[in-house]
Amino acid sequence: MDNVSISGSNQSPCNSSNYSQPNCSTSPLWILYPDFYIWLPVVYSVICAVGLTGNTAVIYVILKAPKMKTVTNFFILNLAIADDLFTLVLPINIAEHLLNYWPFGELLCKVILSIDHYNIFSSIFFLTVMSADRYLVVISTLQSKRMPHRTYRFAKIVSVCVWALVVLIVAPFTYFAGIYVSPDDAESRKSCVLSFPSPESVWFKASRIYTLVFSFILPVSTICVLYSLMLYKLRHTHLISNGKALDKAKKKVTVMVFVVLAVCLFCWTPFHLSTVVALTTDLPTTPLVIGISYFITGLSYANSCLNPFLYAFLDDSFRKAFKKMLEC
């Protein structure tokens, strides 16, 4: 039975993507890589604190401020919920990292690894939905058409469908998540990992390809097509009407969605590129490789605490609502 970790923050080198190393040591991480052992909890604690505070503030503002109840903001609300959910479980990942074993049981293991994967899929899925929404808004504005079906209620229905899709896609990972004890570990330490049946290498590669396709290739390709069409339409309209087809408010929202998307891709692209590397090469487990792996994981985690700052900088209504909340 193979053990494959998805939470790069809390595993020893034996549980990295290069799980097939024959000479992989089962020594505690603090002995092998003391710098990683010390700094990782600090970095992830900061991500947890900032992400939990910022996303909770976003959720509060959208739910409490009547003017914030828009279609785009409802999708942002779901993004914040996904990020908040992930940051809530980060302390458990930090605890496993410090203890160098999993003490919380199999049920919580399945929950934590499922939420880890919800974070991978939900963010890009909601950004895809937001990009599609922006495309439809821009096109309808350029054509001077109304969108009677684009309502807050419709946004709720779409969001429920997205979450249902995420749960369905993550279901295989939930099934394979479990407790694993390496036969080479003299201390019989438990790990919370994805435990695949034989042939392990085939299942491992299939899971990485599955994640790469559904959480990156398909949604990013869809987003690229939508924004390419949008830019083409806007450029064409600019030639005809000097770019006045979009009013200022709609343009600002479109820019905000685009920037949030760009930051998401910046944070997650290295993670998915590492999948390609894992599938095509057999890197040795060196301090440099482990350090790069942790950096990539940390960068993807950091995306969960960046979005609230983007909303505050790019959207006047969010900035005013945040300020009003702080004054209270």
Coordinates of N, CA and C in Angstrom, one line a residue, residues 66-201:
P66 N -26.5 45.6 3.0 CA -27.5 45.4 1.9 C -26.9 45.7 0.5
K67 N -26.1 46.8 0.4 CA -25.6 47.2 -0.9 C -24.6 46.2 -1.5
M68 N -24.1 45.2 -0.7 CA -23.1 44.3 -1.1 C -23.8 43.0 -1.7
K69 N -25.1 42.9 -1.7 CA -25.8 41.7 -2.1 C -25.9 41.8 -3.7
T70 N -24.8 41.5 -4.4 CA -24.8 41.5 -5.8 C -24.4 40.1 -6.3
V71 N -24.6 39.8 -7.6 CA -24.3 38.5 -8.1 C -22.8 38.2 -7.9
T72 N -22.0 39.2 -8.4 CA -20.5 39.0 -8.3 C -20.1 38.8 -6.8
N73 N -20.7 39.6 -5.9 CA -20.3 39.5 -4.5 C -20.7 38.1 -3.9
F74 N -21.8 37.6 -4.4 CA -22.2 36.2 -3.9 C -21.2 35.2 -4.3
F75 N -20.6 35.3 -5.4 CA -19.6 34.3 -5.8 C -18.3 34.6 -5.0
I76 N -18.0 35.9 -4.7 CA -16.9 36.2 -3.8 C -17.2 35.7 -2.4
L77 N -18.4 35.7 -2.0 CA -18.8 35.1 -0.7 C -18.4 33.6 -0.6
N78 N -18.7 32.9 -1.7 CA -18.4 31.5 -1.7 C -16.9 31.3 -1.8
L79 N -16.1 32.1 -2.5 CA -14.7 32.1 -2.5 C -14.1 32.2 -1.0
A80 N -14.7 33.2 -0.3 CA -14.3 33.5 1.0 C -14.6 32.3 2.0
I81 N -15.7 31.7 1.8 CA -16.1 30.5 2.6 C -15.1 29.4 2.4
A82 N -14.8 29.2 1.1 CA -13.8 28.1 0.8 C -12.5 28.4 1.4
D83 N -12.0 29.6 1.3 CA -10.7 30.0 1.9 C -10.8 29.9 3.4
D84 N -11.9 30.3 4.0 CA -12.1 30.3 5.5 C -12.1 28.9 6.0
L85 N -12.7 28.0 5.2 CA -12.8 26.6 5.6 C -11.4 26.0 5.6
F86 N -10.6 26.3 4.6 CA -9.3 25.8 4.5 C -8.4 26.3 5.7
T87 N -8.4 27.6 5.9 CA -7.6 28.2 7.0 C -8.0 27.7 8.4
L88 N -9.3 27.3 8.5 CA -9.7 26.7 9.8 C -9.0 25.4 10.1
V89 N -8.6 24.6 9.1 CA -8.0 23.3 9.3 C -6.5 23.4 9.3
L90 N -5.9 24.5 8.9 CA -4.5 24.7 8.9 C -3.8 24.4 10.3
P91 N -4.4 24.8 11.4 CA -3.8 24.4 12.7 C -3.6 22.9 12.9
I92 N -4.5 22.1 12.4 CA -4.4 20.7 12.5 C -3.2 20.2 11.7
N93 N -3.0 20.8 10.5 CA -1.8 20.4 9.6 C -0.6 20.8 10.4
I94 N -0.6 22.0 11.0 CA 0.6 22.5 11.7 C 0.9 21.5 12.9
A95 N -0.1 21.1 13.6 CA 0.1 20.2 14.7 C 0.7 18.8 14.3
E96 N 0.2 18.3 13.1 CA 0.8 17.1 12.6 C 2.3 17.3 12.2
H97 N 2.6 18.5 11.7 CA 3.9 18.8 11.3 C 4.8 18.8 12.5
L98 N 4.4 19.4 13.6 CA 5.2 19.5 14.8 C 5.3 18.2 15.6
L99 N 4.3 17.4 15.5 CA 4.3 16.1 16.2 C 5.0 15.0 15.4
N100 N 5.0 15.2 14.1 CA 5.6 14.3 13.1 C 4.8 13.0 13.1
Y101 N 3.5 13.0 13.5 CA 2.6 11.9 13.3 C 1.2 12.4 13.4
W102 N 0.2 11.5 13.0 CA -1.2 11.9 12.9 C -1.9 11.4 14.1
P103 N -2.3 12.2 15.1 CA -2.9 11.7 16.3 C -4.5 11.8 16.3
F104 N -5.1 12.2 15.2 CA -6.5 12.7 15.3 C -7.5 11.6 14.8
G105 N -7.1 10.5 14.4 CA -8.0 9.4 13.9 C -8.3 9.5 12.4
E106 N -9.0 8.4 11.9 CA -9.2 8.3 10.5 C -10.3 9.2 10.0
L107 N -11.4 9.4 10.8 CA -12.5 10.2 10.3 C -12.0 11.6 10.1
L108 N -11.3 12.2 11.0 CA -10.8 13.6 10.8 C -9.8 13.6 9.7
C109 N -9.0 12.6 9.5 CA -8.1 12.5 8.4 C -8.8 12.7 7.1
K110 N -9.9 12.0 6.9 CA -10.7 12.1 5.7 C -11.3 13.5 5.5
V111 N -11.7 14.1 6.6 CA -12.3 15.4 6.6 C -11.2 16.4 6.2
I112 N -10.0 16.3 6.8 CA -9.0 17.3 6.5 C -8.5 17.2 5.1
L113 N -8.2 16.0 4.6 CA -7.7 15.8 3.2 C -8.8 16.2 2.2
S114 N -10.1 16.0 2.6 CA -11.1 16.4 1.7 C -11.2 18.0 1.6
I115 N -11.1 18.6 2.7 CA -11.1 20.1 2.7 C -9.9 20.6 1.9
D116 N -8.7 20.0 2.1 CA -7.5 20.3 1.4 C -7.8 20.3 -0.1
H117 N -8.5 19.3 -0.6 CA -8.9 19.2 -2.0 C -10.0 20.2 -2.4
Y118 N -10.9 20.4 -1.5 CA -12.0 21.4 -1.8 C -11.3 22.7 -2.1
N119 N -10.3 23.1 -1.4 CA -9.5 24.3 -1.6 C -8.9 24.4 -3.0
I120 N -8.4 23.2 -3.5 CA -7.8 23.2 -4.8 C -8.8 23.4 -5.9
F121 N -9.9 22.8 -5.8 CA -10.9 22.8 -6.8 C -11.9 24.0 -6.7
S122 N -12.4 24.4 -5.5 CA -13.4 25.4 -5.4 C -13.0 26.7 -5.9
S123 N -11.8 27.2 -5.5 CA -11.3 28.5 -5.9 C -11.4 28.7 -7.4
I124 N -10.8 27.8 -8.1 CA -10.7 28.0 -9.6 C -12.1 27.8 -10.2
F125 N -12.9 26.9 -9.7 CA -14.3 26.7 -10.2 C -15.1 28.0 -10.1
F126 N -15.0 28.7 -8.9 CA -15.8 29.9 -8.7 C -15.2 31.0 -9.5
L127 N -13.9 31.1 -9.7 CA -13.3 32.1 -10.6 C -13.7 31.8 -12.1
T128 N -13.9 30.6 -12.4 CA -14.4 30.3 -13.8 C -15.8 30.8 -14.0
V129 N -16.6 30.5 -12.9 CA -18.0 31.0 -13.0 C -18.0 32.6 -13.0
M130 N -17.2 33.2 -12.2 CA -17.1 34.7 -12.2 C -16.7 35.2 -13.5
S131 N -15.7 34.5 -14.2 CA -15.3 34.9 -15.5 C -16.4 34.8 -16.5
A132 N -17.1 33.7 -16.5 CA -18.3 33.5 -17.4 C -19.3 34.6 -17.1
D133 N -19.6 34.9 -15.9 CA -20.5 36.0 -15.5 C -20.0 37.4 -16.1
R134 N -18.7 37.7 -15.9 CA -18.2 38.9 -16.5 C -18.3 39.0 -18.0
Y135 N -18.1 37.9 -18.6 CA -18.2 37.8 -20.1 C -19.6 38.1 -20.5
L136 N -20.6 37.5 -19.9 CA -22.0 37.7 -20.2 C -22.4 39.2 -20.0
V137 N -21.9 39.7 -18.8 CA -22.2 41.1 -18.5 C -21.6 42.1 -19.6
V138 N -20.4 41.9 -19.9 CA -19.7 42.7 -20.9 C -20.4 42.6 -22.3
I139 N -20.7 41.4 -22.7 CA -21.4 41.2 -24.0 C -22.8 41.9 -24.0
S140 N -23.5 41.6 -22.9 CA -24.9 42.2 -22.9 C -24.8 43.8 -22.9
T141 N -23.8 44.3 -22.2 CA -23.6 45.8 -22.2 C -23.3 46.3 -23.5
L142 N -22.4 45.6 -24.2 CA -22.0 46.1 -25.5 C -23.1 46.0 -26.5
Q143 N -24.0 45.0 -26.3 CA -25.2 44.9 -27.2 C -26.4 45.6 -26.7
S144 N -26.3 46.3 -25.6 CA -27.4 47.1 -25.0 C -28.6 46.1 -24.7
K145 N -28.2 45.0 -24.1 CA -29.3 44.0 -23.8 C -29.3 43.9 -22.3
R146 N -30.5 43.6 -21.7 CA -30.7 43.3 -20.3 C -30.5 41.8 -20.0
M147 N -30.2 41.5 -18.8 CA -30.1 40.1 -18.4 C -31.0 39.8 -17.2
P148 N -32.3 39.6 -17.6 CA -33.3 39.4 -16.5 C -33.1 38.2 -15.6
H149 N -32.4 37.2 -16.2 CA -32.1 36.0 -15.4 C -30.9 36.0 -14.5
R150 N -30.2 37.1 -14.6 CA -29.0 37.3 -13.7 C -29.4 37.9 -12.4
T151 N -29.8 37.1 -11.5 CA -30.4 37.5 -10.2 C -29.6 36.9 -9.1
Y152 N -29.8 37.5 -7.9 CA -29.1 36.9 -6.7 C -29.5 35.5 -6.4
R153 N -30.8 35.2 -6.7 CA -31.3 33.8 -6.5 C -30.6 32.9 -7.5
F154 N -30.4 33.3 -8.7 CA -29.7 32.5 -9.7 C -28.3 32.2 -9.3
A155 N -27.6 33.2 -8.7 CA -26.3 33.1 -8.2 C -26.2 32.0 -7.1
K156 N -27.2 32.0 -6.3 CA -27.3 31.0 -5.2 C -27.4 29.6 -5.8
I157 N -28.2 29.4 -6.9 CA -28.4 28.1 -7.5 C -27.1 27.7 -8.1
V158 N -26.4 28.6 -8.8 CA -25.2 28.3 -9.5 C -24.1 27.8 -8.5
S159 N -24.1 28.6 -7.3 CA -23.1 28.3 -6.3 C -23.3 26.9 -5.7
V160 N -24.6 26.5 -5.4 CA -24.9 25.2 -4.9 C -24.4 24.1 -5.9
C161 N -24.6 24.4 -7.2 CA -24.2 23.4 -8.2 C -22.7 23.3 -8.2
V162 N -22.0 24.4 -8.1 CA -20.5 24.3 -8.0 C -20.0 23.5 -6.9
W163 N -20.6 23.8 -5.7 CA -20.2 23.0 -4.5 C -20.5 21.5 -4.7
A164 N -21.7 21.2 -5.3 CA -22.0 19.8 -5.5 C -21.0 19.1 -6.4
L165 N -20.6 19.9 -7.5 CA -19.6 19.4 -8.4 C -18.2 19.2 -7.7
V166 N -17.9 20.1 -6.8 CA -16.6 20.0 -6.1 C -16.6 18.7 -5.2
V167 N -17.7 18.5 -4.5 CA -17.9 17.4 -3.6 C -17.8 16.1 -4.4
L168 N -18.4 16.1 -5.6 CA -18.4 14.9 -6.5 C -16.9 14.6 -7.0
I169 N -16.2 15.6 -7.4 CA -14.9 15.5 -7.9 C -13.9 15.0 -6.8
V170 N -14.1 15.5 -5.6 CA -13.2 15.2 -4.5 C -13.5 13.9 -3.8
A171 N -14.7 13.3 -4.1 CA -15.1 12.0 -3.5 C -14.1 10.9 -3.6
P172 N -13.4 10.7 -4.7 CA -12.4 9.7 -4.8 C -11.2 9.9 -3.8
F173 N -10.9 11.1 -3.6 CA -9.8 11.4 -2.6 C -10.3 11.2 -1.2
T174 N -11.5 11.5 -0.9 CA -12.1 11.2 0.4 C -12.1 9.7 0.7
Y175 N -12.4 8.9 -0.4 CA -12.5 7.5 -0.2 C -11.1 6.9 0.1
F176 N -10.0 7.4 -0.6 CA -8.7 6.8 -0.4 C -7.9 7.4 0.8
A177 N -8.5 8.5 1.4 CA -7.8 9.1 2.5 C -7.8 8.1 3.7
G178 N -6.7 8.0 4.4 CA -6.7 7.1 5.6 C -5.4 7.2 6.3
I179 N -5.3 6.4 7.4 CA -4.2 6.3 8.2 C -3.2 5.3 7.7
Y180 N -1.9 5.6 7.6 CA -0.9 4.7 7.1 C 0.3 4.7 8.1
V181 N 0.8 3.5 8.3 CA 2.0 3.3 9.1 C 3.0 2.6 8.3
S182 N 4.1 3.2 8.1 CA 5.2 2.6 7.2 C 5.8 1.4 7.9
P183 N 6.0 0.3 7.2 CA 6.6 -0.9 7.8 C 8.1 -0.6 8.1
D184 N 8.7 0.4 7.6 CA 10.1 0.7 7.8 C 10.3 1.7 9.0
D185 N 9.1 2.1 9.6 CA 9.2 3.1 10.7 C 9.2 2.3 12.0
A186 N 10.4 2.3 12.7 CA 10.5 1.6 14.0 C 9.6 2.1 15.1
E187 N 9.2 3.4 15.0 CA 8.3 3.9 16.0 C 6.8 3.8 15.6
S188 N 6.5 3.2 14.5 CA 5.1 3.0 14.0 C 4.3 4.3 14.0
R189 N 4.9 5.4 13.5 CA 4.1 6.6 13.5 C 3.1 6.6 12.4
K190 N 1.9 7.1 12.8 CA 0.8 7.2 11.9 C 0.9 8.4 11.0
S191 N 0.5 8.3 9.7 CA 0.4 9.4 8.8 C -1.0 9.5 8.2
C192 N -1.5 10.7 8.0 CA -2.8 10.9 7.3 C -2.4 11.1 5.8
V193 N -2.7 10.2 4.9 CA -2.3 10.2 3.5 C -3.4 9.6 2.6
L194 N -3.1 9.7 1.3 CA -3.9 9.0 0.4 C -3.3 7.6 0.2
S195 N -4.0 6.6 0.6 CA -3.5 5.2 0.5 C -4.1 4.5 -0.7
F196 N -3.3 4.3 -1.7 CA -3.8 3.7 -3.0 C -3.5 2.2 -3.0
P197 N -4.4 1.4 -3.7 CA -4.1 0.0 -3.9 C -3.0 -0.2 -4.9
S198 N -2.6 -1.5 -5.1 CA -1.7 -1.8 -6.2 C -2.3 -1.8 -7.5
P199 N -1.6 -1.4 -8.6 CA -0.2 -0.9 -8.6 C -0.2 0.6 -8.1
E200 N 0.6 0.9 -7.1 CA 0.5 2.2 -6.5 C 0.9 3.3 -7.4
S201 N 2.0 3.1 -8.2 CA 2.5 4.1 -9.1 C 1.5 4.5 -10.1

